[in-house]
XYZ file of C-alpha atoms in Angstrom:
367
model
C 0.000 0.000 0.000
C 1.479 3.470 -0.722
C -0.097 6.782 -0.846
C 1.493 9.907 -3.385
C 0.775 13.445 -2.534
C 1.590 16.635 -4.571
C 0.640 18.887 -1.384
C -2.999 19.211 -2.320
C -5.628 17.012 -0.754
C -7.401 16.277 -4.310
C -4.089 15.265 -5.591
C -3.609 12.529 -3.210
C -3.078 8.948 -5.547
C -4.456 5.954 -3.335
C -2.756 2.442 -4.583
C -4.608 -0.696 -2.345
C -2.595 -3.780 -2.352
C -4.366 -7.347 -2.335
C -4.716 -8.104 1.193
C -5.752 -4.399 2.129
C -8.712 -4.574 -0.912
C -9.730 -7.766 1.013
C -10.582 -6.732 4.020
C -12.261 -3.258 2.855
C -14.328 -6.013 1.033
C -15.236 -7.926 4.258
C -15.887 -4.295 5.725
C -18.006 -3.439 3.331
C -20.188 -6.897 3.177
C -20.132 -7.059 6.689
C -23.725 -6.120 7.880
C -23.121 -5.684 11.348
C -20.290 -2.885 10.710
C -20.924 0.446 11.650
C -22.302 3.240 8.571
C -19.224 5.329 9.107
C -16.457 2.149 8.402
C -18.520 1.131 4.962
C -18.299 4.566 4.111
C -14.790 5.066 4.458
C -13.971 1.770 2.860
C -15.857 2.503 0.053
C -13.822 6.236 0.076
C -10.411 4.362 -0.493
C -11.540 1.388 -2.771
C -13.548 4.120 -5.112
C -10.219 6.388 -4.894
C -7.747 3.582 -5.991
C -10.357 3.282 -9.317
C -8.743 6.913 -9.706
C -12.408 8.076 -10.136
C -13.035 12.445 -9.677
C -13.283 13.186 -5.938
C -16.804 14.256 -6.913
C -17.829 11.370 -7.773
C -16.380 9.313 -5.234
C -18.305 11.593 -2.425
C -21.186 10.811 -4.220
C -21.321 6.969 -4.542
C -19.726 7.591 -0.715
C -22.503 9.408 0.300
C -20.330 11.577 2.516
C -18.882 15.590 1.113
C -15.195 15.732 -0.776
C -13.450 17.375 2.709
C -14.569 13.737 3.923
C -12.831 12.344 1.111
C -9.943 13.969 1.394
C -9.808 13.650 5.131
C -9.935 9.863 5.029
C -7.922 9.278 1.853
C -5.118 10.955 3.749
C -5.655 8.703 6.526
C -5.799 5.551 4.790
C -2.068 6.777 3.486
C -0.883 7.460 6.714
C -2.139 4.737 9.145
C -3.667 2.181 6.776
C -7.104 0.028 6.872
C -6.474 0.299 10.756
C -6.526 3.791 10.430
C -10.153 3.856 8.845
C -11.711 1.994 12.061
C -10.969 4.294 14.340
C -11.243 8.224 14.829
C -8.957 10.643 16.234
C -8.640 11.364 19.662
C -10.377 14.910 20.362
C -9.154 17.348 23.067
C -11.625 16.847 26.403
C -14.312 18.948 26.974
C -14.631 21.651 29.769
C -12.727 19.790 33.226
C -15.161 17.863 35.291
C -16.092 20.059 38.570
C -14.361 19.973 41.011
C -15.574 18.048 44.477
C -15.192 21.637 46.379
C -16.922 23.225 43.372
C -19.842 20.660 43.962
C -19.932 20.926 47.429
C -20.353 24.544 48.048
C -23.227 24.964 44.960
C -24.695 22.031 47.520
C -24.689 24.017 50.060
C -25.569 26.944 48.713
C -28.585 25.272 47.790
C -29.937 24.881 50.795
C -29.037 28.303 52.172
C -31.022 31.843 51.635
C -30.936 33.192 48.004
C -29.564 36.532 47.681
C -31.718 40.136 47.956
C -35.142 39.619 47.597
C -35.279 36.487 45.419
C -37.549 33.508 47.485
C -35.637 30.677 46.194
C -32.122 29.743 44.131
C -32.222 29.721 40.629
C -30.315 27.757 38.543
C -28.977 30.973 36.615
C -28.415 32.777 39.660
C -26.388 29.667 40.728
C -24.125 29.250 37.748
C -23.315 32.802 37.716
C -22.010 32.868 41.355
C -19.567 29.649 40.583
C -19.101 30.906 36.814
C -20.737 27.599 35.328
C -22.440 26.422 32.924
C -26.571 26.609 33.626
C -26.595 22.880 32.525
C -24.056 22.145 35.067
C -26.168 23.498 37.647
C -29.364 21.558 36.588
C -27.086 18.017 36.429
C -26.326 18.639 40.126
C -29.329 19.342 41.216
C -31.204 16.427 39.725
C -28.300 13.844 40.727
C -28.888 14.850 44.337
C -32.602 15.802 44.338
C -32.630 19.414 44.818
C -35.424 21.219 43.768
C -35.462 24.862 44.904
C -38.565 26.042 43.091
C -40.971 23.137 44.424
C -41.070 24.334 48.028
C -44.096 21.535 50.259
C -46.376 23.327 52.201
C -47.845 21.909 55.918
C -49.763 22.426 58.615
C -49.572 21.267 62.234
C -53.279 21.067 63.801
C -53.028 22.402 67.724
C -56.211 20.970 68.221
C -56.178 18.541 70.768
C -59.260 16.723 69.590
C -58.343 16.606 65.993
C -58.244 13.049 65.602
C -61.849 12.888 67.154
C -63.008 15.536 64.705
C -61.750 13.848 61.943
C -63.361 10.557 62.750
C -66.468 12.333 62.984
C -66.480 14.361 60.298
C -65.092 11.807 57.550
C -67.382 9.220 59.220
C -70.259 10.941 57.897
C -69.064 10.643 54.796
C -67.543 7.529 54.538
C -70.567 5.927 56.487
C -73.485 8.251 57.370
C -76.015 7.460 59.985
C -79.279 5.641 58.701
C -82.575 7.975 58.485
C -80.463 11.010 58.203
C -79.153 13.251 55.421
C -75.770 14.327 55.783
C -75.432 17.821 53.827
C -72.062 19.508 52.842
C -72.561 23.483 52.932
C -70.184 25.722 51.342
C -70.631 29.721 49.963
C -69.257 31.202 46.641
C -69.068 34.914 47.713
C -68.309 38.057 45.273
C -69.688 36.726 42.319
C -69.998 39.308 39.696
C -73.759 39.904 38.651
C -73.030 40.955 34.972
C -75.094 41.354 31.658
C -74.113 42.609 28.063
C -74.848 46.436 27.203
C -76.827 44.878 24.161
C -78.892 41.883 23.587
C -77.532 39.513 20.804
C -78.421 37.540 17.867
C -79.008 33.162 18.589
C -77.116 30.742 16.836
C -78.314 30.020 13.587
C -77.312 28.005 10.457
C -74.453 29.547 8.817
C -74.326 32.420 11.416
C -72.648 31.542 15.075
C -74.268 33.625 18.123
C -73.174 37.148 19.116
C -72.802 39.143 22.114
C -71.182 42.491 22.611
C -67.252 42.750 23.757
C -68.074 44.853 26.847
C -70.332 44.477 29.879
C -71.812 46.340 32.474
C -72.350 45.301 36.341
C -75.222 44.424 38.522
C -73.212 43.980 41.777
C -72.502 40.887 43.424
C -74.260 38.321 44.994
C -73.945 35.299 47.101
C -74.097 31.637 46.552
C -75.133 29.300 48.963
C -75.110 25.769 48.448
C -75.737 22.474 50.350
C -74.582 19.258 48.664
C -76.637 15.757 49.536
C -73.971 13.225 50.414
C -76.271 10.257 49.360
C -78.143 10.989 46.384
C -76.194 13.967 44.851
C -78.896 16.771 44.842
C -78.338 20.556 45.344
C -79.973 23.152 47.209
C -79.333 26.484 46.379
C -79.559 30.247 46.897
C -78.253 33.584 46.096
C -78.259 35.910 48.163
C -77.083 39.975 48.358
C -74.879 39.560 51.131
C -72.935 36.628 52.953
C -73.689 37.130 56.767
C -74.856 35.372 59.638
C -78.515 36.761 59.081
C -78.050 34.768 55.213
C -76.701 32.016 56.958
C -79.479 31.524 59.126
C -81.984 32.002 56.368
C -79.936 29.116 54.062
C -80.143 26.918 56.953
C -84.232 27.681 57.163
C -84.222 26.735 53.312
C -82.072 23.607 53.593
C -84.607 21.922 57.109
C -87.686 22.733 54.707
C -86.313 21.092 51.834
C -85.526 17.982 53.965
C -88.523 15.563 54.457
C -90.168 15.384 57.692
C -88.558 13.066 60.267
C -84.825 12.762 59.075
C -81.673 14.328 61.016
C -80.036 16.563 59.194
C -76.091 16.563 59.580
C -74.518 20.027 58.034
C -70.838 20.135 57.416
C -69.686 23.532 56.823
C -66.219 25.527 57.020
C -64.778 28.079 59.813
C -66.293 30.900 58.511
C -67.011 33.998 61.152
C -71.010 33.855 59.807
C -71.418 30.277 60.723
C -70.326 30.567 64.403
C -71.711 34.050 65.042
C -74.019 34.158 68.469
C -77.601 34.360 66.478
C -76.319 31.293 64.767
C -75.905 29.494 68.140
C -79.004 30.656 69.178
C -80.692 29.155 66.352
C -79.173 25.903 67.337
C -79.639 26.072 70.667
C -83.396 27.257 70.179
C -83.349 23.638 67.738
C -84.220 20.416 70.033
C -81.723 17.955 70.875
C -79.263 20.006 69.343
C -75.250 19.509 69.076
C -71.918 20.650 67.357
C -68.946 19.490 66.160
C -65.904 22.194 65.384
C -63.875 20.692 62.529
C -60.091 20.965 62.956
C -59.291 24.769 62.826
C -57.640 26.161 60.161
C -57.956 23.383 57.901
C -58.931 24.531 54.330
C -59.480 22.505 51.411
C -62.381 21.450 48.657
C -65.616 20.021 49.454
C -67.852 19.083 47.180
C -70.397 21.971 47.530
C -67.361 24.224 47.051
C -66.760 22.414 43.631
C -70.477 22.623 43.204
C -70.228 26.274 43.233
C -67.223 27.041 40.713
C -69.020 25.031 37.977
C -72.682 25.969 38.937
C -74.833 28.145 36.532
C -75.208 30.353 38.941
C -71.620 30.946 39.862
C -71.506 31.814 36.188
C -74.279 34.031 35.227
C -74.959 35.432 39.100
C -78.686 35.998 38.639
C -79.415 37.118 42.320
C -83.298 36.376 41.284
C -82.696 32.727 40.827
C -84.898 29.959 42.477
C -83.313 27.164 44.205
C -83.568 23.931 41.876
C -81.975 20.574 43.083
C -79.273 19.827 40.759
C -77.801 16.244 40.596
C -74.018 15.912 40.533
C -71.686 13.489 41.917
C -69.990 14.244 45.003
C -66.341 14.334 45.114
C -63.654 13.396 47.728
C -64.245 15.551 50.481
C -62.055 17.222 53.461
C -62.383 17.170 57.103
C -65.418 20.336 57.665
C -66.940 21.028 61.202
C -70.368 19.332 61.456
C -73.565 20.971 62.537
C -76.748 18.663 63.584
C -79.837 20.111 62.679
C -82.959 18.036 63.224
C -86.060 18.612 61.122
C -89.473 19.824 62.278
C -92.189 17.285 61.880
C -94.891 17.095 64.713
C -94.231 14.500 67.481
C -91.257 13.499 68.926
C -88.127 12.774 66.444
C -86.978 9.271 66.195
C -83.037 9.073 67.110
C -80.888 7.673 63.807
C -79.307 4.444 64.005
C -75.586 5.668 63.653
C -72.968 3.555 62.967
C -69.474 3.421 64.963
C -67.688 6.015 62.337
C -70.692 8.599 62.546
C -71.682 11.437 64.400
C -71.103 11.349 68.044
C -73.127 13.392 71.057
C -70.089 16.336 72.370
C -71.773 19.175 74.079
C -69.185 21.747 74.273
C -71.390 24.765 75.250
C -67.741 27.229 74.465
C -66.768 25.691 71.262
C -67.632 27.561 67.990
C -69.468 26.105 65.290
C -66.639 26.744 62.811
């Protein structure tokens, strides 16, 4: 094998002896070889045919610096010399174990000025690295400033109790009672279009003008039916304890005659204002449970409320109507017992073990 050159890389004269054409043969009909070692055989054995370096590139498949490159090769180093590429200078130097350490620990520290958390940016830019550096370190030890977990620590010290009871309801409410979830949607926007507009009809799609005007706000109340899914509902002007009272006037009317009514609702001021334990104490046979304090969350007459009609249009004229929907998973709410007029004494529901339990607690707020 010898390679002539006349100090131009087009010039270069590849001559292949017999046992070097043989093996760039068995490279070439070799299946399992790599793309890149066919290519280069077929570089040298097309470029000892003393075919144009054009046209060897383009039987190659590869462009005429690659020829040239690999021609000169195969004259310096041989069929060896095809199978294997050049060693390349390294990359940036790894980072250094102090390097790593301190971004580490800077990690977990305070960010700088008023920022709330680390940011990768910020980060390379104090060690004068590379962003992607950062984000490698991070992820190999599970650092994720941005993604902060929230808690809170109950100082209740019957929260387990109210818990039971309250979830019990849900989970496995008393027999011949109706366990309600209340919830309010407050500040809705009443608002109407400045114009009336044209229905949808065939070829035409409906309008309505771009601006509004306002009507106020209203109020909507709504108690959720545990077992069967209905809604009862108002709208009200205002969201007090004098509402309140008169939603919890609508719900005992809308309940048959004879059942216990068990009313979850939320720590708002309204619900454990003094009329409003008046109104239970003025109830027979009346009792409270607080829910744990401070303890927000969804319930489902909460979700009722986003995706209700009237959370969306805010008629404050509109009638209650049950609704059916499907209740959804539920979070601990404070639990108000509210029999139901009917004349006679009220028969006492058969609770199970997880239901509502007798606590009078004459002090404790109805929240």
């Amino acid at each position: 094998m010898t390679c002539e050159s006349r100090g131009m890389a087009q010039t270069v004269n590849v001559i292949v002896p017999v046992e070097d054409r043989e093996r760039l043969l068995a490279i070439i009909g070799d299946r399992n070889r790599p793309l890149k070692h066919v290519q280069r055989a077929k570089i040298v054995l097309f470029s000892a045919e003393r075919l144009p370096v054009v046209e060897v590139a383009r039987q190659a498949g590869l462009s005429r610096p690659a020829v040239w490159r690999w021609q000169q090769r195969y004259g310096e180093q041989g069929v060896d010399g095809l199978l294997h590429d050049k060693t390349r200078k390294p990359g940036k130097t790894p980072l250094s174990a102090k390097t790593i350490a301190k971004v580490l620990e800077l990690t977990c520290s305070e960010p700088p000025g008023e920022a709330t958390h680390w940011t990768g940016r910020a980060m390379a830019k104090a060690f004068n690295i590379s962003l992607r550096a950062v984000q490698r370190l991070w992820a190999a030890h599970r650092l994720q400033p941005h993604r902060p977990r929230t808690f809170k620590r109950s100082n209740d010290p019957k929260l387990a109790e109210k818990v039971e009871d309250v979830v019990g309801l849900y989970m496995n409410p008393p027999a011949h009672a109706v366990v309600v979830s209340i919830d309010e949607k407050s500040q809705i926007q009443a608002l109407d279009r400045t114009q009336p507009g044209l229905p949808l009809k065939p070829g035409k799609c409906g309008t309505m003008t771009h601006d509004y005007k306002r009507n106020g706000t209203t109020t909507l109340f709504a108690a959720l039916n545990i077992l069967d899914g209905t809604i009862i509902g108002r709208c009200m002007k205002q969201h007090r304890h004098q509402e309140f009272i008169r939603f919890l006037n609508a719900v005992e009317r809308n309940v048959p005659a004879g059942k216990v009514i068990h009313a979850i609702v939320d720590n708002y001021a309204a619900h454990k204002y003094s009329t409003v334990l008046e109104w239970l104490a003025n109830h027979p046979d009346g009792r409270s449970i607080s829910r744990p304090p401070q303890r927000r969350g969804s319930t489902p007459s909460k979700d009722f409320s986003r995706s209700s009609p009237a959370a969306k249009s805010a008629d404050p004229s509109s009638n209650p109507s049950p609704i059916s929907k499907t209740p959804s998973s539920a979070t601990s709410r404070r639990t108000t017992r509210i029999p139901s007029h009917s004349s006679g004494p009220q028969p006492q529901p058969q609770s199970s073990k997880s239901s509502l339990r007798s606590l009078n607690h004459p002090n404790e707020s109805i929240h």
